[in-house]
Coordinates of C-alpha atoms in Angstrom, one line a residue:
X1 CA 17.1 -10.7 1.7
X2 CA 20.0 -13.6 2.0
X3 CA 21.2 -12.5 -0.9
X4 CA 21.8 -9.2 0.3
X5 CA 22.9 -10.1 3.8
X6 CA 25.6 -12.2 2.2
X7 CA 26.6 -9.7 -0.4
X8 CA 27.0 -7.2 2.7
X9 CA 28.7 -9.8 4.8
X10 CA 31.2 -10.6 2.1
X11 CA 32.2 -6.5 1.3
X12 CA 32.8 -6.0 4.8
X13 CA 35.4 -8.8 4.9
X14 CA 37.1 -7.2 2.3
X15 CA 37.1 -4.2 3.2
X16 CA 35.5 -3.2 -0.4
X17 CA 32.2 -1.7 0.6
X18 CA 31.5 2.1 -0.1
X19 CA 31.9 3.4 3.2
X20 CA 35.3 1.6 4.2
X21 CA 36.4 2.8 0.8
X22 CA 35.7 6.6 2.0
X23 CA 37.0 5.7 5.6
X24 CA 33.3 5.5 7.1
X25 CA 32.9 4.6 10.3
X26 CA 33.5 1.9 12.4
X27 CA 30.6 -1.1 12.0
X28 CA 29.0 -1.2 15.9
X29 CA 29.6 -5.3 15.4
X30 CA 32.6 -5.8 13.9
X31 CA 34.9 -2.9 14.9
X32 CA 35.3 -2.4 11.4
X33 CA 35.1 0.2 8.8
X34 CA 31.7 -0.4 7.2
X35 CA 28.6 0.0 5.6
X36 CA 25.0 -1.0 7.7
X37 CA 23.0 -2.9 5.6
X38 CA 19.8 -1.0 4.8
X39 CA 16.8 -2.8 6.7
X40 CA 13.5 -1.7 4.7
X41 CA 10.4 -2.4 6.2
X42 CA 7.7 -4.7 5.5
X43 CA 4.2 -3.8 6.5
X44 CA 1.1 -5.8 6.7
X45 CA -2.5 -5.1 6.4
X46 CA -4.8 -3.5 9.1
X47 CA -8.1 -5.6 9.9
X48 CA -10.1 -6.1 12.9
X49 CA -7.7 -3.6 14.6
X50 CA -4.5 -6.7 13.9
X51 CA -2.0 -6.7 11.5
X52 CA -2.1 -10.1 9.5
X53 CA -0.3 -10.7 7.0
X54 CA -2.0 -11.1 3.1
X55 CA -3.7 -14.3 2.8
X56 CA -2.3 -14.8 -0.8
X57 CA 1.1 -14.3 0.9
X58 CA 2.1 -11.6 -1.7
X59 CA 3.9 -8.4 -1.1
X60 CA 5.1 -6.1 -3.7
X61 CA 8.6 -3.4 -3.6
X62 CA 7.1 0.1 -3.0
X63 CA 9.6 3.0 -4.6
X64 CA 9.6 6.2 -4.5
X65 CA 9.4 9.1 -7.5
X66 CA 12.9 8.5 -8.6
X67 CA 12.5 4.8 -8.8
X68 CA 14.5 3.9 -5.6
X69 CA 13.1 0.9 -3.5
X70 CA 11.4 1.9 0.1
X71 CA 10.0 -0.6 1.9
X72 CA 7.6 -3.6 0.8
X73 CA 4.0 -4.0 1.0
X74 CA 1.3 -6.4 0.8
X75 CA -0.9 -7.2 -2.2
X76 CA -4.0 -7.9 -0.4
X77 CA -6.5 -10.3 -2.2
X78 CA -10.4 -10.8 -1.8
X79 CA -10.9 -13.2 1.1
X80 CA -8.6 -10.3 2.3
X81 CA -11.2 -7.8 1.5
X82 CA -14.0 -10.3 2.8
X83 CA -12.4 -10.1 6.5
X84 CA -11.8 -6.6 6.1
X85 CA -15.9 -6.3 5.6
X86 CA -16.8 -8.5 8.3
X87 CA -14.5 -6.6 11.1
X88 CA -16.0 -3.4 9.9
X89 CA -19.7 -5.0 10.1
X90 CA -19.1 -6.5 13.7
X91 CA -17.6 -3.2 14.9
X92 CA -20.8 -1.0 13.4
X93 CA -23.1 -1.4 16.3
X94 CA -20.5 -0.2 18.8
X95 CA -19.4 3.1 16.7
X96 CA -22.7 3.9 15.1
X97 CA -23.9 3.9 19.0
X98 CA -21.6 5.9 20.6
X99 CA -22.3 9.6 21.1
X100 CA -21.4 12.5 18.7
X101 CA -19.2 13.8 21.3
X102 CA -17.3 10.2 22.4
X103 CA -16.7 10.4 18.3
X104 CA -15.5 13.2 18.2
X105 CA -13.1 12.8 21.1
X106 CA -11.7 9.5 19.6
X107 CA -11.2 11.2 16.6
X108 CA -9.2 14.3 17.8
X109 CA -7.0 11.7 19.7
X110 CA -6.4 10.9 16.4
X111 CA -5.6 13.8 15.0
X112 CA -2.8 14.3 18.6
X113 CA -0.9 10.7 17.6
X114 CA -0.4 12.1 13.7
X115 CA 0.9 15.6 15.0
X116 CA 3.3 13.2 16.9
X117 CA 4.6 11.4 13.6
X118 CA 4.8 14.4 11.8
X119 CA 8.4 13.6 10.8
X120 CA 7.5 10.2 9.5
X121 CA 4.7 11.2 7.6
X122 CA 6.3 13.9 6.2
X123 CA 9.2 11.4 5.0
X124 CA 6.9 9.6 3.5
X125 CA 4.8 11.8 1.7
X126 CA 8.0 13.4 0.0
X127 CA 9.0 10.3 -0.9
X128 CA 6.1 9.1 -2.2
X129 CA 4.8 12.1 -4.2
X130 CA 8.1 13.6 -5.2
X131 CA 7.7 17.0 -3.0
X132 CA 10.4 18.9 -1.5
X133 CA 10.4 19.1 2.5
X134 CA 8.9 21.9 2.5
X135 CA 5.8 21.2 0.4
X136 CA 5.9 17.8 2.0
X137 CA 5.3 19.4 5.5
X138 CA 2.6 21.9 4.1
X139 CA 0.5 18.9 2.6
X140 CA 0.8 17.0 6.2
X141 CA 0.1 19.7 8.3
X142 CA -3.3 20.1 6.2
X143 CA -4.3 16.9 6.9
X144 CA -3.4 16.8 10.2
X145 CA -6.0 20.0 10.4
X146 CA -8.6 18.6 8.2
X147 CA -8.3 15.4 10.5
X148 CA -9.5 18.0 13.4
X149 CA -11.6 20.0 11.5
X150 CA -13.7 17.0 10.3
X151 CA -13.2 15.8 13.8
X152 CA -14.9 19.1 15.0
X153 CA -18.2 18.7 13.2
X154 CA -18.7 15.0 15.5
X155 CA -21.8 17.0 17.3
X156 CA -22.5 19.4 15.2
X157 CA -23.7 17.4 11.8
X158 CA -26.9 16.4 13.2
X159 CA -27.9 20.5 12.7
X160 CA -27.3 20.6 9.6
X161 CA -28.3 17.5 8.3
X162 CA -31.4 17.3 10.6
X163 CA -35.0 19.0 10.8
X164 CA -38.3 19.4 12.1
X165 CA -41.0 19.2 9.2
X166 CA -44.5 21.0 8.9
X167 CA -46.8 18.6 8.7
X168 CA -50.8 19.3 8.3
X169 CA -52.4 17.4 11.2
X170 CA -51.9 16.2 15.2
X171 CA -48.7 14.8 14.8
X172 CA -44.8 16.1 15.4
X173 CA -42.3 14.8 12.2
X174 CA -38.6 14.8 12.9
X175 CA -36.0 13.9 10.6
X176 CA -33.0 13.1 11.9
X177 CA -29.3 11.3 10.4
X178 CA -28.1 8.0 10.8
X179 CA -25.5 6.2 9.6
X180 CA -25.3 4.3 6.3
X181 CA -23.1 1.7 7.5
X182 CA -20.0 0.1 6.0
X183 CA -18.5 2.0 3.5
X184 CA -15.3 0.7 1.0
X185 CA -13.3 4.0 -0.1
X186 CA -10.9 3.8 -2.5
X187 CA -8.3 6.1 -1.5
X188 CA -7.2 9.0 -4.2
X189 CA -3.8 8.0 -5.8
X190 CA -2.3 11.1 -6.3
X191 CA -3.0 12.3 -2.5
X192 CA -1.0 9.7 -0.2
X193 CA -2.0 11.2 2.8
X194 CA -4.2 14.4 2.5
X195 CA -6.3 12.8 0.0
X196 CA -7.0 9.6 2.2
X197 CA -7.8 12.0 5.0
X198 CA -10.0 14.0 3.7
X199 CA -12.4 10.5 2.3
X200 CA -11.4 8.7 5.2
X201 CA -12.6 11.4 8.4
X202 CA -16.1 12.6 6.9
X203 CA -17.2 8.4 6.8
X204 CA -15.7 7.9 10.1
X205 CA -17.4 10.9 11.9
X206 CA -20.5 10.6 11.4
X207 CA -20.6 6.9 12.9
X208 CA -20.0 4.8 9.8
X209 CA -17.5 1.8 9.3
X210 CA -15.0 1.9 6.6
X211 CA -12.4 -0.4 4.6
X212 CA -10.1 1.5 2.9
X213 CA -8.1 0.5 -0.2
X214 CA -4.9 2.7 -0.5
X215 CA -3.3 4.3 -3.4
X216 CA -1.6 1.8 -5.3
X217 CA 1.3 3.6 -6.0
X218 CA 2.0 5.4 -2.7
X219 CA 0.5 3.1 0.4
X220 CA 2.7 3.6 3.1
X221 CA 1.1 6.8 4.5
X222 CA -1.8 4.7 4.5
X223 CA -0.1 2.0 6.6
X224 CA 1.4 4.1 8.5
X225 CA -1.7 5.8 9.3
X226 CA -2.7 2.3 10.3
X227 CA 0.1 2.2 13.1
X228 CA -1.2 5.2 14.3
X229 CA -5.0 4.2 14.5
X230 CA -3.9 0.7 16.1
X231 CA -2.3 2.9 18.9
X232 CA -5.0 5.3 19.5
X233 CA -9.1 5.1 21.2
X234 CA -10.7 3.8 17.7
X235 CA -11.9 0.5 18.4
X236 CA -10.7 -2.3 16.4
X237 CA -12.5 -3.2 12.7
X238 CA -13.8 0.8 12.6
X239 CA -11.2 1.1 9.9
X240 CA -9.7 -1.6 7.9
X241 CA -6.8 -0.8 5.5
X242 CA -5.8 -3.0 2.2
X243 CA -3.2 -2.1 0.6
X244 CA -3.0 -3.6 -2.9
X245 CA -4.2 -3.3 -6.8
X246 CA -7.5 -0.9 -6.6
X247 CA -9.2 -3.1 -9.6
X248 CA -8.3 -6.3 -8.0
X249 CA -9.9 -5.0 -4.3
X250 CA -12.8 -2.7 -5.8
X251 CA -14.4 -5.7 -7.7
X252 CA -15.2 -7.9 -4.4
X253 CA -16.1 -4.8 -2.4
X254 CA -18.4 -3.6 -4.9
X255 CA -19.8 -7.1 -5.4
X256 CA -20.3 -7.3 -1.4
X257 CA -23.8 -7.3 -0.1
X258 CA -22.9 -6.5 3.5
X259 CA -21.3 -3.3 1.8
X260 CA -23.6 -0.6 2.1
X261 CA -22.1 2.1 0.0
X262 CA -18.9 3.0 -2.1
X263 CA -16.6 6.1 -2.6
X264 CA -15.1 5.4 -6.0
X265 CA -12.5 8.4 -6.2
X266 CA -9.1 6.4 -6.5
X267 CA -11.1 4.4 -9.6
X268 CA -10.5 5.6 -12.6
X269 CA -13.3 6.2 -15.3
X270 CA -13.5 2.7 -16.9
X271 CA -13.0 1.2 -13.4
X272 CA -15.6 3.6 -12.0
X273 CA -18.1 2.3 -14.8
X274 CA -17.7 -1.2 -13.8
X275 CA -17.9 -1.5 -9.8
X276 CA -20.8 1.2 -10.4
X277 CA -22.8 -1.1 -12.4
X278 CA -21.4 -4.2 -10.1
X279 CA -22.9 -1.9 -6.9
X280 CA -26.0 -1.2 -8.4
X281 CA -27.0 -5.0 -8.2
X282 CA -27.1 -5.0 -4.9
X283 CA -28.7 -1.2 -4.3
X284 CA -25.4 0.1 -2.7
X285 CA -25.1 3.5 -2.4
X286 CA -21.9 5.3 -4.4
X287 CA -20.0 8.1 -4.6
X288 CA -18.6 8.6 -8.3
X289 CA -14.7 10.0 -8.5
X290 CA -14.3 13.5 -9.3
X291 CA -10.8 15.9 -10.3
X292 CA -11.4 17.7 -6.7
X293 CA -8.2 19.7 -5.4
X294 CA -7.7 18.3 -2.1
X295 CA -6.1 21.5 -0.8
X296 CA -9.6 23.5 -1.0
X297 CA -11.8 24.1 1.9
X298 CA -13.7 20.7 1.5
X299 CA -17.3 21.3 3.2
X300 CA -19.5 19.2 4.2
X301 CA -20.7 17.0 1.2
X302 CA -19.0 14.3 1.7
X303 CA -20.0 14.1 5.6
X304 CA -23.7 14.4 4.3
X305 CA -23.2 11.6 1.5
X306 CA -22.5 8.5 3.8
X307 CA -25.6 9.2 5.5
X308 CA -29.3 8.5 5.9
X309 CA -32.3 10.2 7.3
X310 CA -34.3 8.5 9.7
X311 CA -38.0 10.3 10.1
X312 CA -40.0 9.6 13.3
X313 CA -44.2 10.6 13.4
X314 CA -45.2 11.7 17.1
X315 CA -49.0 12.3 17.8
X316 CA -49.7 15.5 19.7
X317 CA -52.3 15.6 22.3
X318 CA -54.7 18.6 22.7

């Protein structure tokens, strides 16, 4: 950045830069015809609800589909990924616990901040997946609406996912869903933002904890999507965002015992096949990727697959 600031520094004193060559207008500073110097962004990781910085200290230039450099972001590493676990481990108890309905309300609060950013996003997803503006805002609304839909079903999963069974005797056998716990999702890498949403809300929803690795190639969405969390009713360590190589962050999370199960969808196959076999030593539950189109009506299996089914026996008196 020195380099840059003096580069800019020395144009302006002669006069040479782009826009004093076209007659821009004045700099606010100087009085001056000239250029501003373009001030890209660095963002950092979300944990515990903060935004440290990497613990490796490495950040990497982000660009977008025609090669041109947007903003920086950090290369998180695995004692990165081992704080991410523990702030989504110490804030289980409180999510898991509260009601459907509080869920559900947090969430759609959610869904009010994105509809708020819409320009940003949209910026970003263009950017980052080469779309016009126009396809660019059709892909942001949808998530925006999937974020509610998903949001919607906060009260209303328990019905579908619970039962009463017949059971031959005096006794009363109800099934009902639980939690899994904490969940590592590796976010699609062709779907910046509608992708992410739609792994992202079903874990969340139904009272789970999550640490999300972003798409390697496009992660501001995902960050930004941070800022907005950070500012909304989710409590702090409910979602944890990396942002960073997937092989480098999948290994650790997959290796984690306090990691109870794993979405593999931004793995690809020979990836998949190895943090599969590293989750199996420790019985964690997975979710293997799949070619889905991210624009379909997406149901309710992925709600269903982060969850388990707790069965209660009552005696009944005659």
């Amino acid at each position: 950045m020195s380099d840059k600031s003096s580069t800019s520094g020395a144009a302006r004193k002669s006069g040479k830069n782009s826009a004093g060559a076209a007659g821009g207008a004045p700099d606010a500073a100087s009085g001056r015809a000239g250029a501003r110097l373009n001030v890209l962004k660095t963002y950092k990781l979300f944990i515990g609800g903060k935004f440290p910085r990497s613990e490796s200290g490495r950040v990497h230039e982000v660009t977008d589909t025609q090669g041109r450099w947007a903003a920086n972001a950090p290369l998180a590493s695995r004692k990165d990924a081992r704080d991410a676990v523990a702030a989504a481990r110490k804030a289980f108890g409180g999510w898991s616990g509260a009601t459907a309905y509080n869920r559900g309300q947090v969430l759609y609060r959610v869904a009010e901040l994105l509809e708020g950013r819409r320009e940003q996003f949209l910026t970003e997803v263009a950017a980052a997946e080469g779309l016009s503006r126009t396809k660019a805002a059709a892909t942001v609304d949808a998530a925006i609406d999937r974020w509610v839909w998903y949001a919607g079903w906060s009260d209303k999963v328990s019905q579908i996912a619970g039962s009463t069974n017949p059971v031959a005797g005096p006794f009363l056998n109800l099934s009902s869903p639980e939690p899994t716990g904490v969940v590592a999702l590796l976010a699609p890498q062709d779907s910046s933002l509608l992708g992410l949403v739609s792994v992202l809300a079903p874990a969340l929803v139904t009272g789970n904890t999550t640490v999300v690795v972003t798409s390697q190639r496009s992660p501001l969405p995902a960050l930004t999507l941070a800022e907005v969390l950070a500012t909304s009713d989710v409590p702090g360590g409910v979602v944890n965002i990396l942002s960073g190589r997937t092989d480098e962050l999948g290994k650790p999370l997959a290796d984690h015992s306090d990691v109870n199960a794993i979405d593999l969808t931004g793995a690809g196959s020979e990836l998949a096949k190895e943090l599969e076999t590293a989750a199996a030593e420790n019985l964690k539950r997975v979710r293997r990727p799949a070619s889905e189109d991210w624009t379909a009506d997406p149901g309710t299996g992925r709600m269903l697959a982060f969850l388990e089914l707790k069965t209660v026996w009552h005696p009944v008196g005659t």
